[in-house]
Structure formats: structure tokens, C-alpha cells
JSON list of C-alpha atoms and ligand atoms in Angstrom, two decimals:
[
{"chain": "A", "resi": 1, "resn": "UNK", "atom": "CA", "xyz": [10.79, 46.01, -1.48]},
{"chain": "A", "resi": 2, "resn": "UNK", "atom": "CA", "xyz": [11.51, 46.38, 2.65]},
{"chain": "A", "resi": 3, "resn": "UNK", "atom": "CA", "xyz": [14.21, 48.42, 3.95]},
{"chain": "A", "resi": 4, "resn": "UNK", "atom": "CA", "xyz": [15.50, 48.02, 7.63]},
{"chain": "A", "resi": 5, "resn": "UNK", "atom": "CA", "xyz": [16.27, 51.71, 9.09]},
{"chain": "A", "resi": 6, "resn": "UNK", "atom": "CA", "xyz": [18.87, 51.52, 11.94]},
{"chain": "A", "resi": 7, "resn": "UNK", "atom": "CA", "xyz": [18.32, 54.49, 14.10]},
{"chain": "A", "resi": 8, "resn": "UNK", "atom": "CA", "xyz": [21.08, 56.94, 15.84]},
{"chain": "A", "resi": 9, "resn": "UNK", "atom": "CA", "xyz": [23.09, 53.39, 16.94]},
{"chain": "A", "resi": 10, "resn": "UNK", "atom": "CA", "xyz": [26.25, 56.39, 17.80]},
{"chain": "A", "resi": 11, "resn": "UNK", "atom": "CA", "xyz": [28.30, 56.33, 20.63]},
{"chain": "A", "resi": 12, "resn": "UNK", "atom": "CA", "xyz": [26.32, 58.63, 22.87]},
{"chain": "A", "resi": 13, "resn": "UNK", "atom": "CA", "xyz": [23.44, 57.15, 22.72]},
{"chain": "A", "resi": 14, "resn": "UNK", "atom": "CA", "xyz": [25.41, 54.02, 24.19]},
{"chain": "A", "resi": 15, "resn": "UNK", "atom": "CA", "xyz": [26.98, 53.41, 27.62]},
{"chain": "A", "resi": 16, "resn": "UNK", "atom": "CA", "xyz": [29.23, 55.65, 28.09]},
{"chain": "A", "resi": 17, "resn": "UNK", "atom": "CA", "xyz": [28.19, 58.78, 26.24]},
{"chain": "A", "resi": 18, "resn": "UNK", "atom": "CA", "xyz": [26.33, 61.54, 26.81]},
{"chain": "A", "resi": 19, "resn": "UNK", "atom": "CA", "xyz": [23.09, 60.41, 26.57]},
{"chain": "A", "resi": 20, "resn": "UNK", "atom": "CA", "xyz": [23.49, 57.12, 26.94]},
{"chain": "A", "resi": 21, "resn": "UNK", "atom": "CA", "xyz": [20.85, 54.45, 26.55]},
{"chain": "A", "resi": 22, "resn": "UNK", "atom": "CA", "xyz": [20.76, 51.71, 29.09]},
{"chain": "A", "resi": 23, "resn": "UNK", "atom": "CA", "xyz": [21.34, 48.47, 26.74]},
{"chain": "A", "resi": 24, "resn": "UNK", "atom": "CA", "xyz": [22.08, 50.19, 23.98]},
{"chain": "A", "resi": 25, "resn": "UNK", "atom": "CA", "xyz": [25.11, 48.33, 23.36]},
{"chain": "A", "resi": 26, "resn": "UNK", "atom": "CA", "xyz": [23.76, 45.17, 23.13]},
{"chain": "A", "resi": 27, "resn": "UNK", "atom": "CA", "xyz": [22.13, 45.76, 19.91]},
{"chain": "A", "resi": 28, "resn": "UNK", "atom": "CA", "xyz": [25.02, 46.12, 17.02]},
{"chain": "A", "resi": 29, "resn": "UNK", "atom": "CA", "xyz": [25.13, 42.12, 18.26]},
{"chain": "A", "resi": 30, "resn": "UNK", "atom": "CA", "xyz": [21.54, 41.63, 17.65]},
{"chain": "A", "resi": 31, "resn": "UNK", "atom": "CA", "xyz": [20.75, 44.15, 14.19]},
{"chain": "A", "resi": 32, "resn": "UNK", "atom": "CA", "xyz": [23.92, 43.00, 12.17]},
{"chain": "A", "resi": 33, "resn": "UNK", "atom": "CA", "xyz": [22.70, 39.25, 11.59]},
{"chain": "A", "resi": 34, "resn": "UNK", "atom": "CA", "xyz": [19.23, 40.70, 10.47]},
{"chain": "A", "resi": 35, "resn": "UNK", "atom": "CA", "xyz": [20.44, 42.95, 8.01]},
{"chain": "A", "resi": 36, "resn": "UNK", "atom": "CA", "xyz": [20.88, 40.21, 5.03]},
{"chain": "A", "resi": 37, "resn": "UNK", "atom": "CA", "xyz": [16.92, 39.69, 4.90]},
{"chain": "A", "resi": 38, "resn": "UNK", "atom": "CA", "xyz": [16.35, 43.42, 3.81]},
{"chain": "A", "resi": 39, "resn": "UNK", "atom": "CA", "xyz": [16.86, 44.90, -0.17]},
{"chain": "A", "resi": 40, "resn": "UNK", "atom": "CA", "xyz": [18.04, 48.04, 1.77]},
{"chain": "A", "resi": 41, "resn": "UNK", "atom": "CA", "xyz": [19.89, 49.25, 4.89]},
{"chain": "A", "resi": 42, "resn": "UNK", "atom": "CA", "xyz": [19.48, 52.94, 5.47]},
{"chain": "A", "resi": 43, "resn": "UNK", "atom": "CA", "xyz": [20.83, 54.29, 8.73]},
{"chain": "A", "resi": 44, "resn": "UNK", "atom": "CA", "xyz": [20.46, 57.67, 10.59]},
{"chain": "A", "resi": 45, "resn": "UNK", "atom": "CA", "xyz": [23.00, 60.02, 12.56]},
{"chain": "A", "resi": 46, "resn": "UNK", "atom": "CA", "xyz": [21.89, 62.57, 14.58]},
{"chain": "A", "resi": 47, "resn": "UNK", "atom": "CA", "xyz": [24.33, 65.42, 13.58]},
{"chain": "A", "resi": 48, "resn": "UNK", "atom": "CA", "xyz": [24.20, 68.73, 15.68]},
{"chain": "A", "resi": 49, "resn": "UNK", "atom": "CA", "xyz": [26.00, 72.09, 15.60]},
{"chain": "A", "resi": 50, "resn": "UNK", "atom": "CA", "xyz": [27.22, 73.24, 18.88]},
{"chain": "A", "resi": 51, "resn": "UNK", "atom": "CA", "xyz": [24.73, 75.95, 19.45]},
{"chain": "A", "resi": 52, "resn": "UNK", "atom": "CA", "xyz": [21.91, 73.48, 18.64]},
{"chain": "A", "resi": 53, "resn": "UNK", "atom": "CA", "xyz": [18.47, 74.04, 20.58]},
{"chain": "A", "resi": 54, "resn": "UNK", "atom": "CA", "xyz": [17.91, 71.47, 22.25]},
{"chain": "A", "resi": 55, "resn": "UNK", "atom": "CA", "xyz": [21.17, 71.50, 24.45]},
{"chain": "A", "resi": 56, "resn": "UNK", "atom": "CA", "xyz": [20.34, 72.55, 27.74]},
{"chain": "A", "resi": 57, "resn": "UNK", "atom": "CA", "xyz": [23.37, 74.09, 28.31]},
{"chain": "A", "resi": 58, "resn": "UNK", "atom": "CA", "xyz": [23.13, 76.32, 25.59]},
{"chain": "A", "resi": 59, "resn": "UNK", "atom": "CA", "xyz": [20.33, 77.80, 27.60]},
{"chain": "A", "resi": 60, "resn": "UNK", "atom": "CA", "xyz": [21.28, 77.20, 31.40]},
{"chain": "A", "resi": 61, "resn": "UNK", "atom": "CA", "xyz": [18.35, 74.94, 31.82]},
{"chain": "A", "resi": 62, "resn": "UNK", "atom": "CA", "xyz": [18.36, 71.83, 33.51]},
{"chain": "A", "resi": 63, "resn": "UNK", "atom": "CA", "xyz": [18.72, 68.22, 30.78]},
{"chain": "A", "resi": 64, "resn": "UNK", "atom": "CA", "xyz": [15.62, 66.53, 30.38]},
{"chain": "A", "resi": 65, "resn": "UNK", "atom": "CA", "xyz": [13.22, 69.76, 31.13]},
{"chain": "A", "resi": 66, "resn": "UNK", "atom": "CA", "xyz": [11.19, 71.25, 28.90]},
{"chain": "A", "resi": 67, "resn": "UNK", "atom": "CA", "xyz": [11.53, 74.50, 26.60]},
{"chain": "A", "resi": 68, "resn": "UNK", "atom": "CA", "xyz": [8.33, 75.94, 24.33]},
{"chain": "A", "resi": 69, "resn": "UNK", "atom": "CA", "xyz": [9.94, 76.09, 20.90]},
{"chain": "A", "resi": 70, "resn": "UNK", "atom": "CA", "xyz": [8.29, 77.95, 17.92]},
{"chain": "A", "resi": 71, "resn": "UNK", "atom": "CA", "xyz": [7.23, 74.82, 16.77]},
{"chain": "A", "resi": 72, "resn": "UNK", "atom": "CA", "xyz": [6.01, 73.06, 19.80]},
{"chain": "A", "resi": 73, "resn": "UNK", "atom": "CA", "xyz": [7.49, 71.67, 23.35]},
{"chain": "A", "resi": 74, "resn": "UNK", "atom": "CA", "xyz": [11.01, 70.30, 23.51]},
{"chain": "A", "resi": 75, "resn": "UNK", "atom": "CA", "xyz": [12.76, 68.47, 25.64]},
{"chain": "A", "resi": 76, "resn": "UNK", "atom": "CA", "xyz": [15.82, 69.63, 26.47]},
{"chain": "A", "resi": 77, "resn": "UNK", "atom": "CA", "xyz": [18.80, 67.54, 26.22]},
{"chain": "A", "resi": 78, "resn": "UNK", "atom": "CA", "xyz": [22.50, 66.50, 27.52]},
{"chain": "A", "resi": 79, "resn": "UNK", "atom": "CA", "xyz": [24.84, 67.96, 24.76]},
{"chain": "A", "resi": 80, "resn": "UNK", "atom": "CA", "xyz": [25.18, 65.31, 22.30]},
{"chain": "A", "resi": 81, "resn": "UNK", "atom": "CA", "xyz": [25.65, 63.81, 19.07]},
{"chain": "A", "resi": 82, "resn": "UNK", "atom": "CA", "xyz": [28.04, 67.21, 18.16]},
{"chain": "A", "resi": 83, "resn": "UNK", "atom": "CA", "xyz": [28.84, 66.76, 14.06]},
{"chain": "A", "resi": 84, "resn": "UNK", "atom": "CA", "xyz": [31.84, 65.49, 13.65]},
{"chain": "A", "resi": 85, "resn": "UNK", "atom": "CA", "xyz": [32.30, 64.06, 17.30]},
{"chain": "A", "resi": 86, "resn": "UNK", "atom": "CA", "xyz": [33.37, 60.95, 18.63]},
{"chain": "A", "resi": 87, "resn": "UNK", "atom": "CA", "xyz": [30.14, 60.87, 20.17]},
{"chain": "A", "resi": 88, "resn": "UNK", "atom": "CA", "xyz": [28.51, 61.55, 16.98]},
{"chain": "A", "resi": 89, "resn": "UNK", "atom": "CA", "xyz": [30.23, 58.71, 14.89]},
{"chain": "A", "resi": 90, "resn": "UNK", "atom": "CA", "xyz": [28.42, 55.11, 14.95]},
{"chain": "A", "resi": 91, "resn": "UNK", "atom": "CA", "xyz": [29.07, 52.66, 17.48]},
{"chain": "A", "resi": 92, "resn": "UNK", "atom": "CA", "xyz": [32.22, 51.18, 15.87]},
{"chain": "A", "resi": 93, "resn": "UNK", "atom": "CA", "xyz": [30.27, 47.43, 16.35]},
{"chain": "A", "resi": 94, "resn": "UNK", "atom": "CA", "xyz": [27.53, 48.29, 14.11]},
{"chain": "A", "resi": 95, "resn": "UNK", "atom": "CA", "xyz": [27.90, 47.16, 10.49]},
{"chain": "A", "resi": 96, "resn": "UNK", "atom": "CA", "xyz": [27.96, 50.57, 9.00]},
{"chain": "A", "resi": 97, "resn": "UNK", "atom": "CA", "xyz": [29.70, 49.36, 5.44]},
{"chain": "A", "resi": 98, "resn": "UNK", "atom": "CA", "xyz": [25.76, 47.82, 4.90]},
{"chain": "A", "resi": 99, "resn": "UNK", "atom": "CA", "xyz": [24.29, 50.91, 5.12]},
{"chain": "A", "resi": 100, "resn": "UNK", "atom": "CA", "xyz": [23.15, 51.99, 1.42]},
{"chain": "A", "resi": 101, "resn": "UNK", "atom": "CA", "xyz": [22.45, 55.07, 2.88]},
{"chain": "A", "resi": 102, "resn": "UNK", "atom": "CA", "xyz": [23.14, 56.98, 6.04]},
{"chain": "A", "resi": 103, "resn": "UNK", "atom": "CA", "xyz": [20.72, 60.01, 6.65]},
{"chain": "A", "resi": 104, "resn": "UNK", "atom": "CA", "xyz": [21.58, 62.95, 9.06]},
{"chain": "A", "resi": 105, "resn": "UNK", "atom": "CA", "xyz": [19.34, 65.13, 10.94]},
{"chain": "A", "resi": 106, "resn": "UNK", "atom": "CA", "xyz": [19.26, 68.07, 13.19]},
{"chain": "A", "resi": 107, "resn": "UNK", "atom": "CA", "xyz": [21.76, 69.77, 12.01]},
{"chain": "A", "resi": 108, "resn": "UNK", "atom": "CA", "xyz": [19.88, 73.25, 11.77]},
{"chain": "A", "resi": 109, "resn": "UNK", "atom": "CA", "xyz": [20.65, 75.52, 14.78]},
{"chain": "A", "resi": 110, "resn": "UNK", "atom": "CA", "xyz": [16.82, 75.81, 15.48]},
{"chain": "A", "resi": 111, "resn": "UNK", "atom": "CA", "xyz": [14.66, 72.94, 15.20]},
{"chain": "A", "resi": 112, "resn": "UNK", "atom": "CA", "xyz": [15.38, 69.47, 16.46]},
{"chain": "A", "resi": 113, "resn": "UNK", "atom": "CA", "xyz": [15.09, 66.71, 14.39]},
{"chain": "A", "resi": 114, "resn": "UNK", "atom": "CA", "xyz": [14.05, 63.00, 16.02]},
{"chain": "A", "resi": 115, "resn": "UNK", "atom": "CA", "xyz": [12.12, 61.56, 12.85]},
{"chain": "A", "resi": 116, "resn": "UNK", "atom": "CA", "xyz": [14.10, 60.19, 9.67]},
{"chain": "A", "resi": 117, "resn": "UNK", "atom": "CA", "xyz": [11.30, 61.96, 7.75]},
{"chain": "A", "resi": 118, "resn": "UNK", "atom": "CA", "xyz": [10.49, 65.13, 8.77]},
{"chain": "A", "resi": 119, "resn": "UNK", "atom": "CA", "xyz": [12.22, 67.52, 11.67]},
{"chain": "A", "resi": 120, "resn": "UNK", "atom": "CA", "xyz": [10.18, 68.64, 14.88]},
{"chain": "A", "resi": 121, "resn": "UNK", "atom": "CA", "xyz": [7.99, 71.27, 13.35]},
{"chain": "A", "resi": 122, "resn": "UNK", "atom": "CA", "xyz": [6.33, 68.10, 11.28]},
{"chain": "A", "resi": 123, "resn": "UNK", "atom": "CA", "xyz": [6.84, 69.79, 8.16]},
{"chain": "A", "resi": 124, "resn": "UNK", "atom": "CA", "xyz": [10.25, 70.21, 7.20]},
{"chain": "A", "resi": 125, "resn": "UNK", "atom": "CA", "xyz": [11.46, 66.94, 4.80]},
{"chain": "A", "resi": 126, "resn": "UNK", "atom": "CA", "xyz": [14.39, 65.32, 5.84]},
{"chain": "A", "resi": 127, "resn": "UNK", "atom": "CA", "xyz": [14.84, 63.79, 2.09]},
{"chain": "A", "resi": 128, "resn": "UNK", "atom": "CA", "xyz": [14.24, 60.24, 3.10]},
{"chain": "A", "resi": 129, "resn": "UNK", "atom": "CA", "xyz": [10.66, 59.91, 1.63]},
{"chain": "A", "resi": 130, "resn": "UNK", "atom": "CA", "xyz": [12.11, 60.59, -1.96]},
{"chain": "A", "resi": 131, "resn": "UNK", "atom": "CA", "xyz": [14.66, 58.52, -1.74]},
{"chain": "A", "resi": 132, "resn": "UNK", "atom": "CA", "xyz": [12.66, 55.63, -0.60]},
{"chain": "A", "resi": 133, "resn": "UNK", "atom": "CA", "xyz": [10.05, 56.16, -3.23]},
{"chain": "A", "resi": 134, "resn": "UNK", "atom": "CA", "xyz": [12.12, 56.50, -5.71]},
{"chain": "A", "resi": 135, "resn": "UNK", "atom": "CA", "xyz": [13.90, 53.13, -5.07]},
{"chain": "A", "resi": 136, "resn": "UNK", "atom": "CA", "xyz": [10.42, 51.55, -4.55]},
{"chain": "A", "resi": 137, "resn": "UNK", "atom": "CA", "xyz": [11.00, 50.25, -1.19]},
{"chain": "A", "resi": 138, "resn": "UNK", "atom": "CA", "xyz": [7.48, 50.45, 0.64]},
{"chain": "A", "resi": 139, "resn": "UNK", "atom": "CA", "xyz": [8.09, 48.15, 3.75]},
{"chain": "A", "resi": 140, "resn": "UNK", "atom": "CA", "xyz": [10.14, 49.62, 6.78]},
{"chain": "A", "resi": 141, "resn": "UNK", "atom": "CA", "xyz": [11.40, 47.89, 9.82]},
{"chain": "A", "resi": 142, "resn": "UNK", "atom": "CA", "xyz": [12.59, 50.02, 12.56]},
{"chain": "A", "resi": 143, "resn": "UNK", "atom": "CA", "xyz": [15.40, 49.85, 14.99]},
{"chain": "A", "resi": 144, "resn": "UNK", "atom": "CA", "xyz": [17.83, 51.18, 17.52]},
{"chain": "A", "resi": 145, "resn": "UNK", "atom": "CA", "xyz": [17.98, 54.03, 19.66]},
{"chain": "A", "resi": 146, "resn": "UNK", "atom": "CA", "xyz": [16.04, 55.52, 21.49]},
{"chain": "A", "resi": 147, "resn": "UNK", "atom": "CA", "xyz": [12.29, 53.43, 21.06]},
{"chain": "A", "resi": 148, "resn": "UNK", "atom": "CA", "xyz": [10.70, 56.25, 22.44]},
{"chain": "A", "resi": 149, "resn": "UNK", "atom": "CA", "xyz": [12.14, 59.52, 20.65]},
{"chain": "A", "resi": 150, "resn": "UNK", "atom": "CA", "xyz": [13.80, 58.90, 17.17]},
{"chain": "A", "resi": 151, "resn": "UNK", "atom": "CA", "xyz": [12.51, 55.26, 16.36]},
{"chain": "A", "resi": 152, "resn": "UNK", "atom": "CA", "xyz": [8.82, 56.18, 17.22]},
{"chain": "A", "resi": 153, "resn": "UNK", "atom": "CA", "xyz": [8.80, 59.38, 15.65]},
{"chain": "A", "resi": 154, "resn": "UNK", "atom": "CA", "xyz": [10.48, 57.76, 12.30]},
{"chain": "A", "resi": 155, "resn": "UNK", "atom": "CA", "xyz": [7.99, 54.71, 12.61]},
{"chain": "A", "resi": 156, "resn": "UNK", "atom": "CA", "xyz": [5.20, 57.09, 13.33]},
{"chain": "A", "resi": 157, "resn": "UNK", "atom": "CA", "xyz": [5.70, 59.16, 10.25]},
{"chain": "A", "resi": 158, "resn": "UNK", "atom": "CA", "xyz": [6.47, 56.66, 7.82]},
{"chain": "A", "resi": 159, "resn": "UNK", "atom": "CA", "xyz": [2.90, 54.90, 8.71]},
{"chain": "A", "resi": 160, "resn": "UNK", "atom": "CA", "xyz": [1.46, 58.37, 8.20]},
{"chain": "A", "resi": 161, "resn": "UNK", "atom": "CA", "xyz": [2.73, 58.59, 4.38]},
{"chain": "A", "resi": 162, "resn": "UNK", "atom": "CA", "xyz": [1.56, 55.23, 3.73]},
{"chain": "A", "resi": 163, "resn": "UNK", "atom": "CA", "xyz": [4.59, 53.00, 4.23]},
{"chain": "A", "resi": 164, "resn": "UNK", "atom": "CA", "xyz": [4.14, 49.84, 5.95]},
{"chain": "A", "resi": 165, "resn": "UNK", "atom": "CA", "xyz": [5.86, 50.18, 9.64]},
{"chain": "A", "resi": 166, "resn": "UNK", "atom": "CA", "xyz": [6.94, 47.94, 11.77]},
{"chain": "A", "resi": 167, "resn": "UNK", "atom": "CA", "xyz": [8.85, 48.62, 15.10]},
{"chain": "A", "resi": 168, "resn": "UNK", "atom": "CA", "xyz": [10.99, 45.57, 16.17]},
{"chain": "A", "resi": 169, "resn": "UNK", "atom": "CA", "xyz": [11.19, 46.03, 19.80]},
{"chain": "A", "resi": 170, "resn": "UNK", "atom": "CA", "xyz": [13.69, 43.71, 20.75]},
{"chain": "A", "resi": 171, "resn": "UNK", "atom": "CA", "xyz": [16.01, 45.14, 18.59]},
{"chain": "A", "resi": 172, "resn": "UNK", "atom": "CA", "xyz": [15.45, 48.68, 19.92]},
{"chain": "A", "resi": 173, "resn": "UNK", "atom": "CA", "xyz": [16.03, 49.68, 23.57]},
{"chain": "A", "resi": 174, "resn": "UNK", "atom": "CA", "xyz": [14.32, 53.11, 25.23]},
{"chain": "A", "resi": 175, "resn": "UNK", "atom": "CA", "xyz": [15.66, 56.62, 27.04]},
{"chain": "A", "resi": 176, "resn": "UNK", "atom": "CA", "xyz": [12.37, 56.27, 29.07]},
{"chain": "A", "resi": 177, "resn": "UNK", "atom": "CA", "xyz": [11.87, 59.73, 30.44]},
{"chain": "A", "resi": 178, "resn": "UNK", "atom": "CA", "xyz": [8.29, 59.98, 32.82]},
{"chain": "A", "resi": 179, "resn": "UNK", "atom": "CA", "xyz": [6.21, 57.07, 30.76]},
{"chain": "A", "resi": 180, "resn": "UNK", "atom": "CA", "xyz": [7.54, 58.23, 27.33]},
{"chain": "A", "resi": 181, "resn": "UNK", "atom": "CA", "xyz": [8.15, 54.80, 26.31]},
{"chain": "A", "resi": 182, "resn": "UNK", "atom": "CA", "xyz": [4.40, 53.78, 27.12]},
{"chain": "A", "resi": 183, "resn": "UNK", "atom": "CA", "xyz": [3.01, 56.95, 25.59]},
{"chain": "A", "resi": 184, "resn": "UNK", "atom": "CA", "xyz": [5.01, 56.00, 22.67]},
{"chain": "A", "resi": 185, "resn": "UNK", "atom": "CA", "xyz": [3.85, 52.48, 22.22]},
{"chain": "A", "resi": 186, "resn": "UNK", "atom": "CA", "xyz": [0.19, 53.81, 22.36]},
{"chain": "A", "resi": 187, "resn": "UNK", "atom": "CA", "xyz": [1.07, 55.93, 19.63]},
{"chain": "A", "resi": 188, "resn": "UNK", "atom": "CA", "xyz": [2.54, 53.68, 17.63]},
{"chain": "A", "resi": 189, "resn": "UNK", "atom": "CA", "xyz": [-0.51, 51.35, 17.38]},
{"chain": "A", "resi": 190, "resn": "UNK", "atom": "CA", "xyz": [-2.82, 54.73, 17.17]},
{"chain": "A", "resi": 191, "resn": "UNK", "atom": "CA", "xyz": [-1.03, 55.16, 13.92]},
{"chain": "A", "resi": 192, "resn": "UNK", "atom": "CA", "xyz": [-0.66, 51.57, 12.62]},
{"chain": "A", "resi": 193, "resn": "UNK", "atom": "CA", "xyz": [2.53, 50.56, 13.31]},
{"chain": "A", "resi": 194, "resn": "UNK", "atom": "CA", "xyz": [3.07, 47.17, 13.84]},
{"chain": "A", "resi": 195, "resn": "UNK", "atom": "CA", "xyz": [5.08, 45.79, 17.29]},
{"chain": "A", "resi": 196, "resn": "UNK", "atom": "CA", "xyz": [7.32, 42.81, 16.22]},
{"chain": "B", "resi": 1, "resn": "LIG", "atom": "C1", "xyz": [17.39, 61.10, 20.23]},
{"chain": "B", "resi": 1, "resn": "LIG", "atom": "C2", "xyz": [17.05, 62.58, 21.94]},
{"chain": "B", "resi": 1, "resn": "LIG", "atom": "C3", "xyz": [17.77, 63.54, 21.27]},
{"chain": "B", "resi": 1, "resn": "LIG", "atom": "C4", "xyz": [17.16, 59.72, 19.70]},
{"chain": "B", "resi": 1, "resn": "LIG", "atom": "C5", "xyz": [18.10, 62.06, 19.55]},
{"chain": "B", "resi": 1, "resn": "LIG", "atom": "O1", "xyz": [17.96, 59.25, 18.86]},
{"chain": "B", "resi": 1, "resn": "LIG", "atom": "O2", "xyz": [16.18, 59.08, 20.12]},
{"chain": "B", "resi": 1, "resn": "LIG", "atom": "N1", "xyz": [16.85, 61.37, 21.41]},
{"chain": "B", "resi": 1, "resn": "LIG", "atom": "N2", "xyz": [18.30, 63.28, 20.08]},
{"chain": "B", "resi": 2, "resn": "LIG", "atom": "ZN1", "xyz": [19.62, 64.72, 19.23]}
]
């Protein structure tokens, strides 16, 4: 059984918003006429509260520099993706009545979330595992936004608990932030993703 997981595709990550990915609004074009060859469609939303850590104005730092968090390094980000938000709701061009499911994440005050599976401490669940397993899907395709943060991290963790992974690049555009998008693709194949 093979799932496709459509990452973040919400209005700030698209032109426009507040953390807008160059392109990303070419994809809801390109993912929707996929989505029939897949048993399952599970999207995620990144969902924040307004005091969430890694908003740089929460701590008068600069977007897109760094902050030591408890649980590691964090980048610090535009606010975005606020719960409940226009910026937080899908891009209105994206099939969202597929989706079987539609996971959240990052919605606790202190710990980002970019992977489907587990938040940025690389320990807490997200929930996703179960349900997968339990519906015996063991094939994932990834997609959206951004290739370098949420759709690696996802793809990255879902080879590591023994799904097949597979990144579809064309279907997936990058934030790009000092070689992260390289560094990510390395990773990716470190871990046994597969690059479609
Ligand atoms: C993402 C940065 C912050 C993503 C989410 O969807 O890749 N990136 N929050
Ligand atoms: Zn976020």
C-alpha cells in the first residue's frame, strides 16, 4: 500500500505569504493529477501558536538566524503558518477534499516541528507512524514545500523507521537558505531515500 504525503502546500509558504517559496505555486497544478495513483493522500499543516519559538520576532532576532534551542539549533523564522490564519489554511488550488488525512504540527509553544513524524527534538511522535501502520501503507512519496526543511525531514524519518521513501523533486520546490537544499539532498541519499 503507497501513500503520497503533500507537505505544508499553505498559503505562506506560497508567493505572497510570509515565507514564501519561490515556485511554490506552481505545484497544486502539478500534485493534483498524481494523486489518483496512491491508496492514500495524507497532507500536513504547519499550525503555530503566536508565541511559537521559532518566530524571530518573538525574540527580536533577525529571520533566518540561528537560536540554540534545548533540543538543538534552530533557525529562526518569518512569523508564519499562525493556527487558524489565512496564511495557515491550504493553498485554496490544492485538492484538499483527497486528503484522507491532514496532520498538524508545531503547535507546542516550544519545539518546532518540520517532520510529519516526529518534532525537532527527534523524539516526540507526531502520530503519523501509527496511523500509517495501522492502515498498512508502507510506501511514501513525498511532496511540496519546502524540499529542504519539512519534506526532507519527513522523507528522512520515514526511511529511518523502515518505510520506503521517495522524494519526487519536481513536484517539490526549496526555501534554499546557505546550501540547505544541497545538504539536504546528501542527506536524503545518506538515509535511503530515493530522488524521483
Ligand atoms: C517549514 C520552515 C518553517 C516547511 C515550516 O514547511 O518546510 N519551513 N516551518
Ligand atoms: Zn513552521
Amino acid at each position: 500500500m503507497k501513500a503520497l504525503i503533500v507537505v505544508d502546500m499553505q498559503n505562506d509558504f506560497c508567493p505572497g505569504g510570509a515565507l514564501a517559496v519561490s515556485g511554490g505555486d506552481e505545484l497544486p497544478a502539478l500534485i493534483n493529477p498524481v494523486m489518483d495513483a496512491y491508496d492514500a493522500v495524507i497532507f500536513t499543516q504547519d499550525w503555530h501558536p503566536a508565541d511559537h519559538i521559532s518566530f524571530a520576532d518573538n525574540r527580536d532576532a533577525a529571520p533566518f538566524s540561528m537560536f540554540e534551542a534545548d533540543y538543538g539549533p534552530q533557525v529562526l523564522w518569518p512569523r508564519h503558518c499562525v493556527r487558524g490564519t489565512e496564511g495557515a489554511a491550504l493553498h485554496a488550488d490544492i485538492d484538499s477534499s483527497r486528503a484522507d488525512l491532514i496532520i498538524r504540527k508545531g503547535f507546542r509553544s516550544n519545539i518546532d516541528s518540520y517532520s510529519a513524524f516526529f518534532e525537532n527534538d527527534k523524539s516526540t511522535p507526531t502520530g503519523l507512524e501509527g496511523y500509517l501502520r495501522n492502515r498498512g501503507i508502507d510506501s511514501l512519496d513525498f511532496c511540496g514545500l519546502a524540499t529542504d526543511f519539512c519534506v526532507a525531514w519527513s522523507a528522512i524519518d520515514a526511511a529511518r523507521l523502515g518505510f520506503q521513501a521517495r522524494l519526487l523533486q519536481s513536484l517539490s520546490r526549496a526555501i534554499d537558505l546557505e546550501g540547505s537544499l544541497d545538504a539536504a539532498l546528501n542527506d536524503l541519499r545518506q538515509h535511503g531515500v530515493t530522488i524521483a
